[in-house]
mmCIF file of C-alpha atoms in Angstrom:
data_model
loop_
_atom_site.group_PDB
_atom_site.id
_atom_site.type_symbol
_atom_site.label_atom_id
_atom_site.label_comp_id
_atom_site.label_asym_id
_atom_site.label_seq_id
_atom_site.Cartn_x
_atom_site.Cartn_y
_atom_site.Cartn_z
ATOM 1 C CA MET A 1 7.415 21.007 9.455
ATOM 2 C CA ALA A 2 8.034 17.084 8.767
ATOM 3 C CA TYR A 3 6.536 17.589 5.143
ATOM 4 C CA GLY A 4 9.222 20.379 4.760
ATOM 5 C CA LEU A 5 11.797 18.242 5.709
ATOM 6 C CA PHE A 6 10.972 15.232 3.396
ATOM 7 C CA LYS A 7 10.569 17.876 0.343
ATOM 8 C CA PRO A 8 14.246 17.742 -0.479
ATOM 9 C CA ALA A 9 14.417 14.207 -0.208
ATOM 10 C CA ALA A 10 11.562 13.569 -2.679
ATOM 11 C CA LEU A 11 13.334 15.875 -4.890
ATOM 12 C CA LEU A 12 16.367 13.987 -5.038
ATOM 13 C CA VAL A 13 14.390 10.907 -5.603
ATOM 14 C CA GLY A 14 12.671 12.376 -8.385
ATOM 15 C CA ALA A 15 15.779 13.672 -10.176
ATOM 16 C CA GLY A 16 17.198 10.489 -9.466
ATOM 17 C CA LEU A 17 14.456 8.560 -11.231
ATOM 18 C CA LEU A 18 14.521 11.125 -13.978
ATOM 19 C CA GLY A 19 18.288 10.413 -14.513
ATOM 20 C CA ILE A 20 17.676 6.656 -14.754
ATOM 21 C CA ALA A 21 14.986 7.141 -17.119
ATOM 22 C CA GLY A 22 17.269 9.382 -19.282
ATOM 23 C CA TRP A 23 20.073 7.096 -19.117
ATOM 24 C CA SER A 24 18.074 4.129 -20.185
ATOM 25 C CA VAL A 25 16.600 5.785 -23.272
ATOM 26 C CA ALA A 26 20.429 7.063 -24.028
ATOM 27 C CA THR A 27 21.680 3.642 -23.972
ATOM 28 C CA GLY A 28 18.717 2.201 -25.964
ATOM 29 C CA TRP A 29 18.580 4.830 -28.919
ATOM 30 C CA HIS A 30 19.616 4.769 -32.252
ATOM 31 C CA PRO A 31 18.620 6.436 -35.249
ATOM 32 C CA PRO A 32 15.545 5.407 -37.012
ATOM 33 C CA VAL A 33 15.605 2.391 -39.370
ATOM 34 C CA ALA A 34 13.194 4.080 -41.658
ATOM 35 C CA ARG A 35 15.858 6.990 -42.558
ATOM 36 C CA TYR A 36 18.883 4.347 -41.895
ATOM 37 C CA PRO A 37 17.811 1.157 -43.214
ATOM 38 C CA LEU A 38 21.598 -0.158 -42.928
ATOM 39 C CA GLN A 39 22.596 -0.189 -38.970
ATOM 40 C CA GLY A 40 25.577 -2.234 -37.297
ATOM 41 C CA ILE A 41 28.362 -2.072 -35.140
ATOM 42 C CA ASP A 42 32.006 -1.323 -34.576
ATOM 43 C CA LEU A 43 34.181 -3.236 -32.082
ATOM 44 C CA GLY A 44 37.015 -1.641 -30.141
ATOM 45 C CA GLU A 45 40.510 -3.611 -29.391
ATOM 46 C CA ASN A 46 40.074 -6.827 -27.595
ATOM 47 C CA PRO A 47 36.807 -6.800 -27.178
ATOM 48 C CA GLY A 48 34.904 -9.569 -25.144
ATOM 49 C CA ALA A 49 32.688 -12.334 -26.160
ATOM 50 C CA VAL A 50 30.166 -11.622 -28.592
ATOM 51 C CA GLU A 51 26.805 -13.502 -29.603
ATOM 52 C CA TRP A 52 26.588 -13.005 -33.198
ATOM 53 C CA GLY A 53 23.238 -14.385 -34.007
ATOM 54 C CA THR A 54 21.745 -12.217 -30.992
ATOM 55 C CA VAL A 55 23.558 -9.062 -32.140
ATOM 56 C CA ARG A 56 22.197 -9.840 -35.873
ATOM 57 C CA ALA A 57 18.415 -10.407 -34.131
ATOM 58 C CA ARG A 58 18.913 -7.134 -32.417
ATOM 59 C CA GLY A 59 19.081 -4.984 -35.592
ATOM 60 C CA ALA A 60 22.725 -5.319 -36.624
ATOM 61 C CA ASP A 61 23.463 -5.592 -40.834
ATOM 62 C CA PHE A 62 27.314 -5.602 -40.326
ATOM 63 C CA ALA A 63 30.091 -5.043 -38.232
ATOM 64 C CA TYR A 64 33.486 -3.685 -38.165
ATOM 65 C CA LEU A 65 36.376 -5.305 -36.412
ATOM 66 C CA VAL A 66 39.464 -3.855 -35.315
ATOM 67 C CA ALA A 67 42.286 -6.129 -36.779
ATOM 68 C CA THR A 68 45.796 -4.240 -36.280
ATOM 69 C CA SER A 69 47.073 -1.147 -34.750
ATOM 70 C CA GLY A 70 50.305 0.601 -36.181
ATOM 71 C CA ALA A 71 52.730 -1.685 -37.244
ATOM 72 C CA ASP A 72 52.890 -4.238 -34.427
ATOM 73 C CA ARG A 73 49.725 -4.740 -33.253
ATOM 74 C CA ARG A 74 47.151 -7.457 -33.879
ATOM 75 C CA ASP A 75 44.080 -7.668 -32.127
ATOM 76 C CA PRO A 76 44.079 -11.446 -30.784
ATOM 77 C CA ALA A 77 40.066 -11.672 -31.057
ATOM 78 C CA PHE A 78 40.005 -10.346 -34.790
ATOM 79 C CA GLU A 79 40.290 -14.042 -36.378
ATOM 80 C CA ALA A 80 37.434 -15.804 -34.511
ATOM 81 C CA ASN A 81 34.964 -13.009 -35.165
ATOM 82 C CA TRP A 82 35.845 -12.627 -38.591
ATOM 83 C CA SER A 83 34.884 -15.977 -39.257
ATOM 84 C CA SER A 84 31.726 -15.942 -36.921
ATOM 85 C CA VAL A 85 30.312 -12.695 -38.521
ATOM 86 C CA PRO A 86 29.097 -13.957 -41.684
ATOM 87 C CA GLU A 87 28.078 -17.013 -40.118
ATOM 88 C CA ALA A 88 25.548 -15.069 -38.097
ATOM 89 C CA GLY A 89 24.074 -13.393 -41.140
ATOM 90 C CA LEU A 90 26.192 -10.209 -40.820
ATOM 91 C CA ARG A 91 28.586 -8.280 -43.344
ATOM 92 C CA ARG A 92 32.136 -7.589 -42.097
ATOM 93 C CA GLY A 93 34.664 -5.402 -42.384
ATOM 94 C CA ALA A 94 38.081 -4.815 -40.840
ATOM 95 C CA VAL A 95 39.553 -1.545 -39.124
ATOM 96 C CA HIS A 96 43.185 -0.533 -38.999
ATOM 97 C CA LEU A 97 44.123 2.066 -36.371
ATOM 98 C CA PHE A 98 46.550 4.445 -37.765
ATOM 99 C CA SER A 99 49.413 5.051 -35.652
ATOM 100 C CA LEU A 100 50.904 9.077 -36.117
ATOM 101 C CA CYS A 101 54.204 7.345 -34.610
ATOM 102 C CA GLN A 102 54.941 4.908 -37.117
ATOM 103 C CA ARG A 103 55.883 4.491 -40.981
ATOM 104 C CA ALA A 104 52.695 4.046 -42.896
ATOM 105 C CA ALA A 105 54.479 1.120 -45.050
ATOM 106 C CA ASP A 106 54.931 -0.923 -42.245
ATOM 107 C CA GLN A 107 51.438 -0.365 -41.207
ATOM 108 C CA ALA A 108 50.031 -1.380 -44.650
ATOM 109 C CA ASP A 109 52.092 -4.618 -44.710
ATOM 110 C CA ALA A 110 50.895 -5.357 -41.212
ATOM 111 C CA PHE A 111 47.448 -4.967 -42.024
ATOM 112 C CA ASN A 112 47.499 -6.838 -45.561
ATOM 113 C CA ALA A 113 49.273 -9.821 -44.229
ATOM 114 C CA PHE A 114 46.526 -10.110 -41.443
ATOM 115 C CA VAL A 115 43.437 -9.488 -42.991
ATOM 116 C CA PRO A 116 41.879 -12.338 -45.230
ATOM 117 C CA ARG A 117 41.254 -10.532 -48.829
ATOM 118 C CA ASN A 118 37.613 -12.080 -48.710
ATOM 119 C CA ALA A 119 35.390 -10.776 -51.719
ATOM 120 C CA ASP A 120 32.458 -10.639 -49.599
ATOM 121 C CA ALA A 121 34.287 -8.091 -46.970
ATOM 122 C CA LEU A 122 33.284 -4.218 -46.759
ATOM 123 C CA PRO A 123 35.859 -1.706 -47.474
ATOM 124 C CA ALA A 124 38.394 -1.664 -44.879
ATOM 125 C CA ALA A 125 38.320 1.582 -42.577
ATOM 126 C CA ILE A 126 41.438 3.582 -41.188
ATOM 127 C CA ASP A 127 41.006 5.117 -38.084
ATOM 128 C CA VAL A 128 42.699 8.094 -37.597
ATOM 129 C CA SER A 129 42.483 9.432 -33.976
ATOM 130 C CA TYR A 130 44.468 10.893 -31.364
ATOM 131 C CA ARG A 131 45.337 7.955 -28.931
ATOM 132 C CA ASP A 132 47.607 7.844 -25.795
ATOM 133 C CA ASP A 133 50.218 5.384 -26.950
ATOM 134 C CA CYS A 134 51.302 8.109 -29.498
ATOM 135 C CA THR A 135 52.086 11.721 -28.827
ATOM 136 C CA ALA A 136 53.443 12.340 -32.140
ATOM 137 C CA ARG A 137 52.118 15.549 -34.363
ATOM 138 C CA PRO A 138 53.580 15.439 -37.771
ATOM 139 C CA ASP A 139 52.796 18.263 -40.093
ATOM 140 C CA ARG A 140 49.578 18.457 -42.313
ATOM 141 C CA ASP A 141 51.629 17.401 -45.573
ATOM 142 C CA ALA A 142 53.631 14.662 -43.946
ATOM 143 C CA LEU A 143 50.748 13.308 -42.537
ATOM 144 C CA ILE A 144 48.473 13.182 -45.750
ATOM 145 C CA ARG A 145 51.417 11.855 -47.701
ATOM 146 C CA GLU A 146 51.681 8.832 -45.193
ATOM 147 C CA LEU A 147 47.846 8.227 -45.077
ATOM 148 C CA ARG A 148 48.179 8.411 -49.114
ATOM 149 C CA THR A 149 50.842 5.676 -48.829
ATOM 150 C CA PHE A 150 48.917 3.523 -47.003
ATOM 151 C CA ILE A 151 45.968 3.866 -48.809
ATOM 152 C CA ARG A 152 47.453 2.867 -52.008
ATOM 153 C CA MET A 153 48.816 -0.036 -50.774
ATOM 154 C CA VAL A 154 45.907 -1.458 -49.047
ATOM 155 C CA GLU A 155 43.655 -0.382 -51.876
ATOM 156 C CA THR A 156 46.076 -2.258 -54.352
ATOM 157 C CA HIS A 157 46.047 -5.649 -51.944
ATOM 158 C CA ALA A 158 42.130 -5.666 -51.274
ATOM 159 C CA ARG A 159 40.952 -3.727 -54.530
ATOM 160 C CA LYS A 160 38.701 -1.691 -53.137
ATOM 161 C CA PRO A 161 38.506 1.631 -51.807
ATOM 162 C CA VAL A 162 39.232 2.432 -48.211
ATOM 163 C CA LEU A 163 36.876 4.287 -45.624
ATOM 164 C CA LEU A 164 38.292 7.282 -43.315
ATOM 165 C CA ARG A 165 37.243 6.849 -39.871
ATOM 166 C CA LEU A 166 38.002 10.397 -38.785
ATOM 167 C CA THR A 167 37.357 12.262 -35.344
ATOM 168 C CA ARG A 168 36.091 15.756 -35.191
ATOM 169 C CA ALA A 169 39.545 16.815 -33.637
ATOM 170 C CA VAL A 170 41.952 15.171 -36.178
ATOM 171 C CA ASP A 171 39.765 16.527 -38.840
ATOM 172 C CA ASP A 172 39.841 20.158 -37.478
ATOM 173 C CA ASP A 173 43.566 20.090 -37.490
ATOM 174 C CA TYR A 174 44.389 18.254 -40.047
ATOM 175 C CA ARG A 175 41.500 18.912 -42.886
ATOM 176 C CA LEU A 176 42.026 15.450 -43.786
ATOM 177 C CA SER A 177 38.465 14.941 -45.196
ATOM 178 C CA ALA A 178 39.496 18.037 -47.563
ATOM 179 C CA ALA A 179 42.667 16.429 -48.820
ATOM 180 C CA ILE A 180 41.772 12.774 -49.323
ATOM 181 C CA ASP A 181 38.975 11.908 -51.589
ATOM 182 C CA ARG A 182 37.470 8.634 -49.749
ATOM 183 C CA PRO A 183 34.172 8.106 -48.243
ATOM 184 C CA VAL A 184 34.256 9.703 -44.451
ATOM 185 C CA TRP A 185 33.169 7.561 -41.455
ATOM 186 C CA ALA A 186 32.287 10.257 -39.138
ATOM 187 C CA ILE A 187 31.864 10.186 -35.259
ATOM 188 C CA ALA A 188 29.208 11.781 -33.248
ATOM 189 C CA ASP A 189 27.009 11.051 -30.494
ATOM 190 C CA PHE A 190 23.116 11.436 -31.216
ATOM 191 C CA LEU A 191 23.605 14.474 -33.600
ATOM 192 C CA LYS A 192 24.242 14.117 -37.052
ATOM 193 C CA PRO A 193 28.128 15.291 -37.377
ATOM 194 C CA ASP A 194 28.788 17.927 -39.677
ATOM 195 C CA TYR A 195 32.519 18.473 -39.542
ATOM 196 C CA ALA A 196 33.858 16.629 -42.836
ATOM 197 C CA ALA A 197 34.521 18.728 -45.856
ATOM 198 C CA HIS A 198 32.085 16.580 -47.621
ATOM 199 C CA PRO A 199 28.835 14.562 -46.435
ATOM 200 C CA TRP A 200 29.699 11.467 -44.527
ATOM 201 C CA ARG A 201 29.309 7.763 -45.693
ATOM 202 C CA MET A 202 28.746 6.365 -42.346
ATOM 203 C CA TRP A 203 28.139 7.611 -38.996
ATOM 204 C CA ARG A 204 28.869 6.404 -35.470
ATOM 205 C CA ALA A 205 26.021 7.516 -33.876
ATOM 206 C CA SER A 206 26.455 6.422 -30.346
ATOM 207 C CA HIS A 207 28.963 4.738 -28.498
ATOM 208 C CA ILE A 208 27.018 3.796 -25.005
ATOM 209 C CA ARG A 209 23.909 1.595 -27.099
ATOM 210 C CA ARG A 210 23.298 -1.620 -25.012
ATOM 211 C CA ILE A 211 22.168 -4.561 -26.896
ATOM 212 C CA ASP A 212 21.742 -8.272 -26.091
ATOM 213 C CA GLY A 213 24.687 -10.282 -27.012
ATOM 214 C CA ILE A 214 27.583 -7.867 -26.233
ATOM 215 C CA GLU A 215 28.412 -7.200 -22.554
ATOM 216 C CA GLY A 216 28.874 -3.617 -22.137
ATOM 217 C CA PRO A 217 28.476 -0.353 -24.076
ATOM 218 C CA VAL A 218 28.776 -0.711 -28.128
ATOM 219 C CA ASN A 219 29.881 1.538 -31.021
ATOM 220 C CA TRP A 220 26.508 2.059 -33.410
ATOM 221 C CA ASN A 221 26.820 2.910 -36.773
ATOM 222 C CA VAL A 222 24.476 3.637 -39.555
ATOM 223 C CA VAL A 223 24.969 4.046 -43.457
ATOM 224 C CA ALA A 224 23.940 7.150 -45.383
ATOM 225 C CA PRO A 225 20.899 6.424 -47.346
#
């Protein structure tokens, strides 16, 4: 009788241990380096302190940093991190969070004024995703025109082509990867994404990876071989 009472508890403990083990595997996972030699991180807005030397030692080759959001937000951590990343031996790239609520020309002016035009910088990335601070949903033609304006202005300034970081939801709704011929940075945890109109150039493979040098989860990315 006592054994029967303990069986449910033992099962719960076992399930809990399996869950912990699974979570540990998930937070430590990244695509194999043998298949994807170039791997790195991207930081969100207002990141905490980063030990860039440790991040480099844990396998990151590059780091993308949010610089601007819309036409009126500059990330306060960007400038310090922008200077620190190459000192640690990583390549660096800047990200703009594109707003569906603001004019593209104003956003491009803000990005170009804030991000240094360094010869060693990776191509700038435009993040197009749905965010809580903007509920506008322009029609497809209007959004494509606006994005092309932003791209033209930023590429003229930086003298490099941009990356388009597109969520599945946005690309499903607007088919931007089919309309704008730029390398795609796709997003999908653990499983290779297949939603873009052409093969992705970069893949955010996990947004929950844990590595030394950064407190909390980190976005982990690989470059197509």
